[in-house]
XYZ file of C-alpha atoms in Angstrom:
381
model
C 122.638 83.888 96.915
C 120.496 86.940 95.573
C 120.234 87.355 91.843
C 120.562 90.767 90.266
C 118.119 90.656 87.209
C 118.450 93.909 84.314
C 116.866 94.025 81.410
C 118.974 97.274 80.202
C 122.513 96.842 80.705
C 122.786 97.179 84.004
C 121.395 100.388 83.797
C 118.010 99.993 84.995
C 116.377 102.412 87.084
C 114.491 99.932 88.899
C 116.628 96.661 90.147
C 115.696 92.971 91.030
C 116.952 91.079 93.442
C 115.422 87.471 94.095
C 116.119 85.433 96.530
C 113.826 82.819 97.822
C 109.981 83.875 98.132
C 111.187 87.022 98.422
C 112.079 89.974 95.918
C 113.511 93.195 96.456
C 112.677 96.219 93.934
C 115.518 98.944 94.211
C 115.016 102.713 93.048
C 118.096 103.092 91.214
C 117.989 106.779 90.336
C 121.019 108.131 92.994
C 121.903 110.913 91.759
C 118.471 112.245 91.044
C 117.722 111.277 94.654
C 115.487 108.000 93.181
C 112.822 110.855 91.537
C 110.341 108.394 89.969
C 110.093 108.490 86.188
C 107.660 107.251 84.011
C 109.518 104.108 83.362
C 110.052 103.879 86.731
C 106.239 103.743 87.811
C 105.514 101.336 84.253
C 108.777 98.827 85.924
C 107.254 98.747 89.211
C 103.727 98.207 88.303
C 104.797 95.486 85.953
C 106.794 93.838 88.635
C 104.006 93.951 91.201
C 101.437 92.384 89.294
C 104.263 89.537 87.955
C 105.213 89.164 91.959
C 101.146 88.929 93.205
C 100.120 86.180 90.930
C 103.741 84.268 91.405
C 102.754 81.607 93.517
C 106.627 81.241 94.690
C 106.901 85.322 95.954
C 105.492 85.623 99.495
C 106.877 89.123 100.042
C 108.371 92.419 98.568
C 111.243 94.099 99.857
C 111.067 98.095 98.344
C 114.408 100.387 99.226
C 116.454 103.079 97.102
C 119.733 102.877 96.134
C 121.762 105.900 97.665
C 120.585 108.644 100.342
C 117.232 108.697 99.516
C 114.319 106.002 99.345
C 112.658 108.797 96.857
C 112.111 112.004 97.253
C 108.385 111.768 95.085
C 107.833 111.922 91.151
C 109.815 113.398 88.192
C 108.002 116.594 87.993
C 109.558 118.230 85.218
C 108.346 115.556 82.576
C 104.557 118.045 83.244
C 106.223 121.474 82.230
C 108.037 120.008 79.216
C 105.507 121.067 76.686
C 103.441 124.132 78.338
C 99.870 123.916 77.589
C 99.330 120.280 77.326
C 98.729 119.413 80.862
C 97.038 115.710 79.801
C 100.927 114.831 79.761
C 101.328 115.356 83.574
C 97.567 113.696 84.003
C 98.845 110.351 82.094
C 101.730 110.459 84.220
C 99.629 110.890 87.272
C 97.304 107.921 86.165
C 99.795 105.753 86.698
C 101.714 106.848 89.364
C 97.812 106.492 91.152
C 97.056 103.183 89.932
C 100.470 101.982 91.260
C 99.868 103.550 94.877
C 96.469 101.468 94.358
C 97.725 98.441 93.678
C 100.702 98.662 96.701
C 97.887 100.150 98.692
C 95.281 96.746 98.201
C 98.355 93.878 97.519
C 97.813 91.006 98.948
C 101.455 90.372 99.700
C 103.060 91.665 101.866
C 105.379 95.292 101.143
C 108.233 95.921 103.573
C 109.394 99.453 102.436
C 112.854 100.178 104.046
C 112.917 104.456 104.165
C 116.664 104.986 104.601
C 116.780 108.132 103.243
C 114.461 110.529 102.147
C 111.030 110.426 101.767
C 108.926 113.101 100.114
C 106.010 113.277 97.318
C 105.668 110.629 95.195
C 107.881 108.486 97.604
C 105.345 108.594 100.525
C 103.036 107.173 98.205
C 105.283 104.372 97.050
C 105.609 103.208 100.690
C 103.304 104.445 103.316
C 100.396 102.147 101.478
C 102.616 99.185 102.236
C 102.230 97.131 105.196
C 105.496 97.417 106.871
C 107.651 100.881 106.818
C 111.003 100.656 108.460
C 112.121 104.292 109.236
C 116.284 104.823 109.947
C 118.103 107.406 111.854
C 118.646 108.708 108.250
C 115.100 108.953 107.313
C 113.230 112.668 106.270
C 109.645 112.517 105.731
C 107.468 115.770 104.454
C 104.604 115.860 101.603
C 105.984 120.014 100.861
C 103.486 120.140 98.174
C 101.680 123.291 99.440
C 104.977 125.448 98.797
C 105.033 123.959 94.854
C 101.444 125.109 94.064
C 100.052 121.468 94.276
C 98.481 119.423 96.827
C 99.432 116.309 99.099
C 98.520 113.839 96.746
C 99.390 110.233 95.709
C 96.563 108.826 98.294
C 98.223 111.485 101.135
C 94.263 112.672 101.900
C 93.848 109.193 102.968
C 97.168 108.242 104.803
C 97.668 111.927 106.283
C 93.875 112.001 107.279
C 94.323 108.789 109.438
C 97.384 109.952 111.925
C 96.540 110.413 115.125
C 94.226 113.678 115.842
C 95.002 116.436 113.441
C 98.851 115.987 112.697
C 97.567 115.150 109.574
C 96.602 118.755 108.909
C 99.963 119.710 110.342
C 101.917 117.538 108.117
C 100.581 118.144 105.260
C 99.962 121.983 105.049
C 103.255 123.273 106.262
C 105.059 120.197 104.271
C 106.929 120.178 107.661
C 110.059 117.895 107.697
C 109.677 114.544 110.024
C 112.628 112.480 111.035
C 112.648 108.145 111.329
C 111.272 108.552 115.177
C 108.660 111.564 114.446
C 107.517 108.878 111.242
C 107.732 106.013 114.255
C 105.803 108.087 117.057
C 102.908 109.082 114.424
C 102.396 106.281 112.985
C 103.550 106.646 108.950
C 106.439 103.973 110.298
C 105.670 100.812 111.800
C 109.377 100.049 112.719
C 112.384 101.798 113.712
C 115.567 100.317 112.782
C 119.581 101.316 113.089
C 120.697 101.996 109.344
C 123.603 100.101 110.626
C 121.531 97.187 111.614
C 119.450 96.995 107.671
C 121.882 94.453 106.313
C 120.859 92.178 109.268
C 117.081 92.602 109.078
C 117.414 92.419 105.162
C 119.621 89.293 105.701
C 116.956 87.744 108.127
C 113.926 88.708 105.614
C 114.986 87.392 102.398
C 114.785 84.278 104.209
C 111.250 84.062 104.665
C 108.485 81.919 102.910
C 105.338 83.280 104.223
C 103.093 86.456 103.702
C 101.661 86.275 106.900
C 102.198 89.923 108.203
C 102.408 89.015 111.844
C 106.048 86.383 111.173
C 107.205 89.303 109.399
C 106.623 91.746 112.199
C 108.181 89.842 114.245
C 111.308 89.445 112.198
C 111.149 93.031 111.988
C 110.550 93.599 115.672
C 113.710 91.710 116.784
C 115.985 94.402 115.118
C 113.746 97.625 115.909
C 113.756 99.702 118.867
C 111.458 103.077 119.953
C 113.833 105.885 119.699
C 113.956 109.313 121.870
C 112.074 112.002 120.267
C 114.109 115.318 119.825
C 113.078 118.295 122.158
C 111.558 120.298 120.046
C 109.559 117.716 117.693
C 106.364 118.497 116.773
C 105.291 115.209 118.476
C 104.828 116.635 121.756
C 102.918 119.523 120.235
C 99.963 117.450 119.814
C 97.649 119.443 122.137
C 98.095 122.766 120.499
C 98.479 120.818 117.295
C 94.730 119.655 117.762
C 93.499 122.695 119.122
C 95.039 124.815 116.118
C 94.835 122.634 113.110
C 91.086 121.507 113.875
C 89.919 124.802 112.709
C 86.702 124.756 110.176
C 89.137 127.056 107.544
C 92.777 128.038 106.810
C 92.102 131.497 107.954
C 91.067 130.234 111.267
C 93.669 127.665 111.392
C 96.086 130.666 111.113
C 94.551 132.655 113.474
C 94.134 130.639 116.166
C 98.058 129.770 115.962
C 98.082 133.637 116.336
C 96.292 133.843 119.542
C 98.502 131.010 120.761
C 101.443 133.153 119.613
C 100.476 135.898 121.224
C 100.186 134.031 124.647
C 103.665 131.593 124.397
C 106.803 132.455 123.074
C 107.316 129.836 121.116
C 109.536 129.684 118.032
C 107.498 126.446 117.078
C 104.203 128.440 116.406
C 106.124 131.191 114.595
C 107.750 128.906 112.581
C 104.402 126.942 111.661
C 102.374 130.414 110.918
C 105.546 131.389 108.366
C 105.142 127.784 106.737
C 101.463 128.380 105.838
C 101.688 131.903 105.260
C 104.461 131.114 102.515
C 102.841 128.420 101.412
C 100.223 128.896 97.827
C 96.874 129.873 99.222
C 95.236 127.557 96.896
C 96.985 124.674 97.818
C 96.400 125.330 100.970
C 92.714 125.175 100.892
C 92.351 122.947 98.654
C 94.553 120.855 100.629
C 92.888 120.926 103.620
C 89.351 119.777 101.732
C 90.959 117.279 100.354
C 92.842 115.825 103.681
C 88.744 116.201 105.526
C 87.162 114.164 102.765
C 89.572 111.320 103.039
C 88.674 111.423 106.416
C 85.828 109.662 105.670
C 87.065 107.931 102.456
C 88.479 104.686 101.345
C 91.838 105.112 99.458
C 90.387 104.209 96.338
C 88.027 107.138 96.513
C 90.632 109.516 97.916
C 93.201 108.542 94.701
C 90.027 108.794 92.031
C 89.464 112.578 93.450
C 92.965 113.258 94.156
C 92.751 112.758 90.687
C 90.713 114.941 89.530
C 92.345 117.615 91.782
C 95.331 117.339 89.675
C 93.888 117.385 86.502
C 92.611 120.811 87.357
C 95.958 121.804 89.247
C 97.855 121.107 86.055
C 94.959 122.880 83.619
C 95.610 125.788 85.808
C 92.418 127.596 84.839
C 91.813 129.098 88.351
C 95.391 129.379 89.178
C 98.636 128.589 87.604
C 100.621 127.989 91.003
C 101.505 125.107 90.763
C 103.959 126.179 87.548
C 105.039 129.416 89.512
C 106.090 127.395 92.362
C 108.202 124.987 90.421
C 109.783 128.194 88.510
C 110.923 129.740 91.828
C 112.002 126.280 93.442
C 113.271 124.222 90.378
C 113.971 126.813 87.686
C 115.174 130.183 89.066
C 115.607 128.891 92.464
C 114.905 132.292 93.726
C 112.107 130.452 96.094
C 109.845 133.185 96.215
C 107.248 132.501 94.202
C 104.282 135.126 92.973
C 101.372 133.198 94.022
C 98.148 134.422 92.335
C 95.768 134.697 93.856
C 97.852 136.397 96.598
C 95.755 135.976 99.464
C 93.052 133.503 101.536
C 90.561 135.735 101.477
C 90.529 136.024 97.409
C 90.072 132.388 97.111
C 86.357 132.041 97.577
C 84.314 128.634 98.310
C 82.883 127.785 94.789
C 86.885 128.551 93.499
C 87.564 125.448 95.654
C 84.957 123.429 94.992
C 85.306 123.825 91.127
C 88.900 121.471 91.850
C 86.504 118.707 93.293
C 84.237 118.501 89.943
C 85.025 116.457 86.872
C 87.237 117.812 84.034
C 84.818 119.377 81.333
C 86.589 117.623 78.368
C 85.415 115.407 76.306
C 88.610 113.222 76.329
C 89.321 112.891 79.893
C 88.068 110.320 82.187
C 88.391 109.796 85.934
C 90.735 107.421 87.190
C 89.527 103.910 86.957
C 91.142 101.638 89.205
C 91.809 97.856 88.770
C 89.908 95.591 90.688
C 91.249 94.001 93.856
C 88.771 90.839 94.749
C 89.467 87.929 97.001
C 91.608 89.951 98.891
C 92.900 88.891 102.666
C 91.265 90.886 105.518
C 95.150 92.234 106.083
C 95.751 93.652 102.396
C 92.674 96.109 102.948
C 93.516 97.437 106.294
C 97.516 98.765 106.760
C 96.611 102.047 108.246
């Protein structure tokens, strides 16, 4: 029989179940849709490291409590005290270090996504080895229309679906449903929300790591389902012709010429994401999604990093606070960004997001190491 553990009164924001070799971490933040905290990311990192060097845990079960799995991190902790932006960085730190650790574990992470999936909630899962979507699952990184940038290792999970949906995904923030996250790869498994209780039934009664036994267990309750119509999934060719594009501008204009030759409500659609969507995020974005093209995750979380830092310094461009004024504040959603337009944004304003912080108390992220690590806990995407 599973064992609920709290250390809180039963009010604990992250749960414990153990049973067996296995244990099963719940997000227990319903009603704020399982938005991670800062005690949140402290619990799970904690419980990670405990469950890695516990020679009696073979695998992790990760889930939410309620209709979301998490939709990303408690945001409003960085605009509680304006001006000190090293508040949002500390907070980031970890939240990075975590997404490291699930990203290199050497046991093995079935995420189950029943729910909804956004920000700081892709990160918590994605870097795991198994990701069960549901009928009931909603996928999107919609960073670019807060000011901020698909982060929490996204340059390095985005950068690796298959041809350019990538740069789709993660510069409109379009939405993704359970078989769009199956067909592209950000799932590995598709599973009937009615069916969970089953496959969680059938996991907790494992006693191995080995990632292909738990596939399978996984496997025998999973199925491929029928994309919709109109997914983006069967866009791929204009998806690859569009979003391969050197630039934004020519990313946006070449969906133009295609709109101008199709009537398609797809491409309208997708030219009125990124032309909403903060300019500077968007270009910054679309660096940072390139490099991690041809960067470990480590690498992509240490300069995701950095990104950040300057995001929330906001020395170029405060965005990133007008977009969470129009979307979490006034909820007017239409945000003022400045600067207005692609073509003020010039190359070197980019590139300064990519250098070190010049202060003399910041640091960039040092990750733990990872050593002795199986061939399988380097290599989930």
């Amino acid at each position: 029989m599973a064992e609920t553990s709290s250390n809180n009164g039963g009010t604990d924001e992250v749960l414990v179940e153990e049973s067996g070799s296995v244990r099963t971490f719940i997000l227990n933040r319903p009603k704020l849709l399982n938005a991670l905290s800062f005690q949140m990311i402290s619990r799970l990192t904690e419980l990670f490291y405990a469950s890695e060097v516990d020679p009696n845990v073979k695998m992790i079960i990760l889930k939410g409590h309620g209709r979301a799995f998490c939709a990303g991190g408690d945001v409003s902790l960085f605009f509680q005290e304006p001006g000190n932006w090293k508040i949002g960085a500390n907070f980031l730190l970890k939240q990075y270090t975590l997404n490291y650790v699930m990203a290199m574990y050497s046991k093995t992470q079935v995420s189950i996504l029943n729910g909804i999936v956004m920000g700081g909630g892709a990160g918590a899962s994605i870097h795991g080895r198994f990701r069960v979507a549901t009928e009931k699952s909603v996928f999107a990184m919609p960073e670019t229309d807060l000011g901020h940038f698909p982060d929490v290792g996204a340059s390095y999970f985005l950068s690796r679906l298959p041809g350019f949906f990538g740069e789709y995904a993660g510069l409109t923030g379009s939405r993704l449903d359970g078989a769009e996250m199956l067909a592209c790869g950000l799932a590995t498994h598709f599973v009937s929300s009615d069916k969970l209780p089953l496959l969680e039934q059938a996991l907790v009664k494992v006693n191995t790591s080995d990632p292909d036994v738990i596939s399978a267990i996984i496997s025998c309750f999973s199925h491929i389902p029928n994309l919709k119509e109109e997914s983006p999934c069967h866009k791929m060719k204009i998806i690859n012709h569009c979003f391969s594009r050197r630039t934004i501008e020519e990313i946006i204009s070449t969906l133009e010429s295609e709109a101008l030759d199709k009537k398609d409500e797809w491409i309208s659609s997708t030219i009125q994401s990124l032309k909403k969507a903060s300019p500077t995020s968007l270009k910054i974005s679309l660096r940072s999604i390139r490099e991690g093209r041809l960067q470990g995750v480590g690498s992509c979380l240490v300069r995701e990093y950095r990104m950040a830092c300057h995001v929330l310094r906001g020395e170029f461009s405060k965005d990133v606070f007008e977009g969470y004024r129009a979307i979490f504040i006034d909820r007017d959603r239409n945000p003022k960004w400045e600067p207005s337009r692609l073509e003020l944004i010039r190359d070197d304003d980019v590139d300064r997001y990519f250098f070190k912080i010049d202060d003399e108390d910041w640091e960039d992220l040092k990750l733990p190491p990872r050593l002795d690590l199986p061939r399988y806990a380097i290599a989930k995407l």
